[in-house]
mmCIF file of C-alpha atoms in Angstrom:
data_model
loop_
_atom_site.group_PDB
_atom_site.id
_atom_site.type_symbol
_atom_site.label_atom_id
_atom_site.label_comp_id
_atom_site.label_asym_id
_atom_site.label_seq_id
_atom_site.Cartn_x
_atom_site.Cartn_y
_atom_site.Cartn_z
ATOM 1 C CA MET A 502 1.824 45.328 23.934
ATOM 2 C CA LYS A 503 -1.143 42.696 23.534
ATOM 3 C CA SER A 504 -2.947 42.775 20.435
ATOM 4 C CA ASP A 505 -6.969 43.356 20.187
ATOM 5 C CA LYS A 506 -7.255 41.035 17.548
ATOM 6 C CA LEU A 507 -9.159 37.586 18.008
ATOM 7 C CA ARG A 508 -7.698 34.415 16.245
ATOM 8 C CA LEU A 509 -10.776 32.554 15.060
ATOM 9 C CA PHE A 510 -12.000 29.339 13.313
ATOM 10 C CA THR A 511 -15.245 27.884 12.665
ATOM 11 C CA GLY A 512 -15.429 24.164 13.352
ATOM 12 C CA ILE A 513 -17.716 21.222 14.665
ATOM 13 C CA GLU A 514 -17.856 20.647 18.135
ATOM 14 C CA LEU A 515 -17.135 16.985 18.820
ATOM 15 C CA PRO A 516 -19.897 15.310 21.415
ATOM 16 C CA GLU A 517 -18.670 14.392 24.626
ATOM 17 C CA THR A 518 -18.918 10.675 24.051
ATOM 18 C CA ILE A 519 -16.742 10.941 20.845
ATOM 19 C CA ARG A 520 -14.038 13.005 22.372
ATOM 20 C CA GLN A 521 -14.019 10.328 25.040
ATOM 21 C CA ALA A 522 -13.435 7.456 22.397
ATOM 22 C CA ILE A 523 -10.334 9.491 21.134
ATOM 23 C CA PRO A 524 -7.815 9.011 23.838
ATOM 24 C CA ASP A 525 -7.681 5.341 23.169
ATOM 25 C CA CYS A 526 -5.345 6.266 19.776
ATOM 26 C CA GLN A 527 -3.544 9.070 21.475
ATOM 27 C CA CYS A 528 -0.639 7.184 22.526
ATOM 28 C CA HIS A 529 2.863 5.258 21.518
ATOM 29 C CA LEU A 530 4.246 8.442 19.277
ATOM 30 C CA PRO A 531 7.484 9.653 20.347
ATOM 31 C CA GLY A 532 7.274 13.591 19.963
ATOM 32 C CA ALA A 533 3.693 13.809 19.883
ATOM 33 C CA ARG A 534 1.998 16.622 21.762
ATOM 34 C CA TRP A 535 -1.684 15.237 22.364
ATOM 35 C CA GLN A 536 -4.466 17.689 21.946
ATOM 36 C CA THR A 537 -6.376 17.669 25.055
ATOM 37 C CA PHE A 538 -10.093 16.897 25.358
ATOM 38 C CA GLY A 539 -11.142 20.650 25.221
ATOM 39 C CA GLN A 540 -8.740 20.896 21.923
ATOM 40 C CA LEU A 541 -10.401 18.165 20.006
ATOM 41 C CA HIS A 542 -12.680 19.231 17.375
ATOM 42 C CA LEU A 543 -13.160 19.425 13.659
ATOM 43 C CA THR A 544 -12.087 22.529 11.797
ATOM 44 C CA VAL A 545 -14.242 23.816 8.660
ATOM 45 C CA ASN A 546 -12.264 27.142 8.103
ATOM 46 C CA PHE A 547 -8.928 28.715 9.824
ATOM 47 C CA ILE A 548 -9.857 32.242 9.673
ATOM 48 C CA GLY A 549 -7.054 33.944 11.786
ATOM 49 C CA ALA A 550 -6.610 37.162 13.460
ATOM 50 C CA VAL A 551 -9.557 39.774 13.307
ATOM 51 C CA SER A 552 -10.435 42.925 14.521
ATOM 52 C CA PRO A 553 -13.361 42.782 17.464
ATOM 53 C CA ALA A 554 -15.525 44.261 14.698
ATOM 54 C CA LEU A 555 -15.199 41.667 12.212
ATOM 55 C CA ALA A 556 -15.518 38.890 14.598
ATOM 56 C CA GLU A 557 -18.889 40.256 15.463
ATOM 57 C CA GLU A 558 -19.820 40.041 11.962
ATOM 58 C CA ILE A 559 -18.115 36.568 11.752
ATOM 59 C CA ALA A 560 -20.260 35.591 14.693
ATOM 60 C CA ALA A 561 -23.419 37.120 13.443
ATOM 61 C CA ARG A 562 -23.270 34.956 9.779
ATOM 62 C CA VAL A 563 -22.300 31.717 11.927
ATOM 63 C CA ARG A 564 -25.643 32.047 13.901
ATOM 64 C CA ASP A 565 -27.627 32.635 10.899
ATOM 65 C CA THR A 566 -25.969 29.660 8.599
ATOM 66 C CA GLN A 567 -28.385 26.944 7.998
ATOM 67 C CA PHE A 568 -27.646 23.270 6.444
ATOM 68 C CA ALA A 569 -29.013 19.996 6.589
ATOM 69 C CA PRO A 570 -27.890 18.215 9.377
ATOM 70 C CA PHE A 571 -25.732 15.292 8.488
ATOM 71 C CA SER A 572 -23.838 12.304 9.954
ATOM 72 C CA VAL A 573 -20.434 11.583 10.137
ATOM 73 C CA VAL A 574 -17.595 8.840 11.851
ATOM 74 C CA LEU A 575 -13.916 9.622 12.592
ATOM 75 C CA THR A 576 -11.955 7.009 10.499
ATOM 76 C CA GLY A 577 -8.288 5.794 10.554
ATOM 77 C CA ALA A 578 -5.107 7.933 11.284
ATOM 78 C CA GLY A 579 -3.365 10.145 9.004
ATOM 79 C CA HIS A 580 -0.754 12.817 8.800
ATOM 80 C CA PHE A 581 0.329 16.267 7.361
ATOM 81 C CA ARG A 582 3.840 15.479 6.754
ATOM 82 C CA THR A 583 5.551 15.547 9.913
ATOM 83 C CA ARG A 584 3.886 18.353 11.593
ATOM 84 C CA ALA A 585 0.544 16.572 12.494
ATOM 85 C CA VAL A 586 -1.278 13.429 12.829
ATOM 86 C CA TRP A 587 -5.045 13.286 12.914
ATOM 87 C CA LEU A 588 -8.271 10.764 12.309
ATOM 88 C CA GLY A 589 -9.966 11.336 8.924
ATOM 89 C CA VAL A 590 -13.982 11.834 8.525
ATOM 90 C CA GLU A 591 -16.569 10.115 6.500
ATOM 91 C CA PRO A 592 -18.249 10.863 4.526
ATOM 92 C CA GLU A 593 -16.266 13.892 3.562
ATOM 93 C CA ALA A 594 -18.841 15.180 1.189
ATOM 94 C CA PRO A 595 -21.158 17.208 3.544
ATOM 95 C CA LEU A 596 -18.144 18.402 5.260
ATOM 96 C CA ILE A 597 -16.850 19.800 1.967
ATOM 97 C CA ASP A 598 -20.133 21.342 1.225
ATOM 98 C CA LEU A 599 -20.220 23.089 4.452
ATOM 99 C CA HIS A 600 -16.470 24.315 4.181
ATOM 100 C CA ASN A 601 -17.534 25.973 0.942
ATOM 101 C CA GLN A 602 -20.826 27.348 2.043
ATOM 102 C CA ASP A 603 -18.780 29.004 5.164
ATOM 103 C CA LYS A 604 -16.017 29.765 2.583
ATOM 104 C CA ALA A 605 -18.397 31.824 0.530
ATOM 105 C CA ALA A 606 -20.018 33.592 3.466
ATOM 106 C CA LEU A 607 -16.628 34.660 5.073
ATOM 107 C CA THR A 608 -15.082 35.648 1.704
ATOM 108 C CA ALA A 609 -18.175 37.855 1.208
ATOM 109 C CA LEU A 610 -17.318 39.471 4.773
ATOM 110 C CA GLY A 611 -13.489 40.083 3.314
ATOM 111 C CA VAL A 612 -11.855 37.264 5.129
ATOM 112 C CA THR A 613 -9.048 36.441 3.211
ATOM 113 C CA LEU A 614 -8.762 32.346 3.692
ATOM 114 C CA ASP A 615 -6.190 29.582 2.754
ATOM 115 C CA ASN A 616 -6.686 28.125 -0.314
ATOM 116 C CA ARG A 617 -5.454 24.921 0.354
ATOM 117 C CA HIS A 618 -7.461 21.834 -0.486
ATOM 118 C CA TYR A 619 -9.604 20.924 2.548
ATOM 119 C CA ARG A 620 -9.202 17.461 4.020
ATOM 120 C CA PRO A 621 -11.628 17.269 7.055
ATOM 121 C CA HIS A 622 -10.036 15.866 10.033
ATOM 122 C CA VAL A 623 -9.695 15.819 13.904
ATOM 123 C CA THR A 624 -5.994 16.931 15.159
ATOM 124 C CA LEU A 625 -4.944 14.299 17.650
ATOM 125 C CA ALA A 626 -1.295 15.755 18.055
ATOM 126 C CA ARG A 627 0.819 18.109 16.942
ATOM 127 C CA MET A 628 4.472 16.657 16.490
ATOM 128 C CA ALA A 629 7.964 18.062 17.981
ATOM 129 C CA SER A 630 10.359 19.233 15.333
ATOM 130 C CA GLY A 631 12.529 16.496 14.416
ATOM 131 C CA ALA A 632 9.772 13.643 14.780
ATOM 132 C CA GLN A 633 10.756 10.817 12.882
ATOM 133 C CA ARG A 634 8.718 9.356 9.810
ATOM 134 C CA GLU A 635 9.162 6.242 10.566
ATOM 135 C CA ASP A 636 7.587 6.494 14.014
ATOM 136 C CA ILE A 637 4.909 8.591 12.254
ATOM 137 C CA ALA A 638 3.992 6.042 9.736
ATOM 138 C CA ARG A 639 3.879 3.124 12.178
ATOM 139 C CA TYR A 640 1.468 5.147 14.130
ATOM 140 C CA VAL A 641 -0.675 5.844 11.463
ATOM 141 C CA LYS A 642 -0.776 1.783 10.369
ATOM 142 C CA ALA A 643 -1.344 0.788 13.803
ATOM 143 C CA PHE A 644 -4.757 3.153 13.870
ATOM 144 C CA ARG A 645 -5.448 3.011 9.856
ATOM 145 C CA ASP A 646 -8.892 0.889 10.972
ATOM 146 C CA PHE A 647 -9.816 3.303 13.689
ATOM 147 C CA HIS A 648 -13.799 3.984 13.625
ATOM 148 C CA CYS A 649 -15.852 5.660 16.166
ATOM 149 C CA ALA A 650 -19.599 5.606 16.620
ATOM 150 C CA PRO A 651 -21.366 7.585 14.106
ATOM 151 C CA PHE A 652 -22.351 11.233 15.347
ATOM 152 C CA ASP A 653 -24.867 13.768 13.853
ATOM 153 C CA VAL A 654 -23.308 17.567 12.762
ATOM 154 C CA ARG A 655 -26.518 19.834 13.430
ATOM 155 C CA GLN A 656 -24.543 22.895 14.219
ATOM 156 C CA LEU A 657 -21.417 25.196 13.048
ATOM 157 C CA ALA A 658 -19.524 27.032 15.761
ATOM 158 C CA LEU A 659 -17.176 29.925 15.671
ATOM 159 C CA PHE A 660 -13.958 29.463 17.988
ATOM 160 C CA SER A 661 -11.613 31.574 19.064
ATOM 161 C CA SER A 662 -8.246 30.489 19.678
ATOM 162 C CA THR A 663 -5.858 31.924 22.400
ATOM 163 C CA PRO A 664 -2.157 30.205 22.365
ATOM 164 C CA GLY A 665 -0.686 29.554 25.955
ATOM 165 C CA VAL A 666 1.637 26.937 27.703
ATOM 166 C CA GLY A 667 0.295 23.687 26.779
ATOM 167 C CA GLY A 668 -1.419 24.430 23.228
ATOM 168 C CA SER A 669 -4.124 26.966 22.171
ATOM 169 C CA ARG A 670 -7.290 27.115 24.467
ATOM 170 C CA TYR A 671 -10.296 27.133 22.515
ATOM 171 C CA GLU A 672 -13.683 28.808 23.155
ATOM 172 C CA ILE A 673 -16.909 28.574 21.259
ATOM 173 C CA ILE A 674 -18.364 32.215 20.694
ATOM 174 C CA ALA A 675 -21.001 31.574 18.530
ATOM 175 C CA ARG A 676 -22.909 28.736 17.184
ATOM 176 C CA SER A 677 -25.489 28.322 13.983
ATOM 177 C CA GLY A 678 -28.991 28.756 15.189
ATOM 178 C CA GLU A 679 -28.502 30.848 18.155
ATOM 179 C CA ALA A 680 -30.225 33.694 19.450
ATOM 180 C CA ARG A 681 -28.382 36.993 19.202
#
């Protein structure tokens, strides 16, 4: 039986020019399942599975979100153990502020969020089980100096995530500043 819940997260949609630069560093890593062009984004808060009614409340809250625009740049590669490799984001402070603002608004709606430390990043690849630490360390070292052009962050987006063959498919269902 299919669930009627929606799997959601808030994030930043990357400009097309930035997404086009990322494949330059999606190579030479055994066991990597590279994110596709359409999967590249910067997560602000992972929400998880919610009812359609709560999803609409969250979408309305995202549309009402206001923050001062800021510029960021994607920087050197890093990893989360042997599960994923990513590009960092600098400066982190405005994204951490947006994360905290968004987290407070989501919590006020009754959403329970993960309390792990927030590290702004763009996931490049998810790693197959059995990925070798040495391969990941070599990859991170090779791309530690990666930088793309700066880009402006002007909107927060609400994404839905639908699991499928080849990874999840993401769709933006609301953006800050949009009319209802």
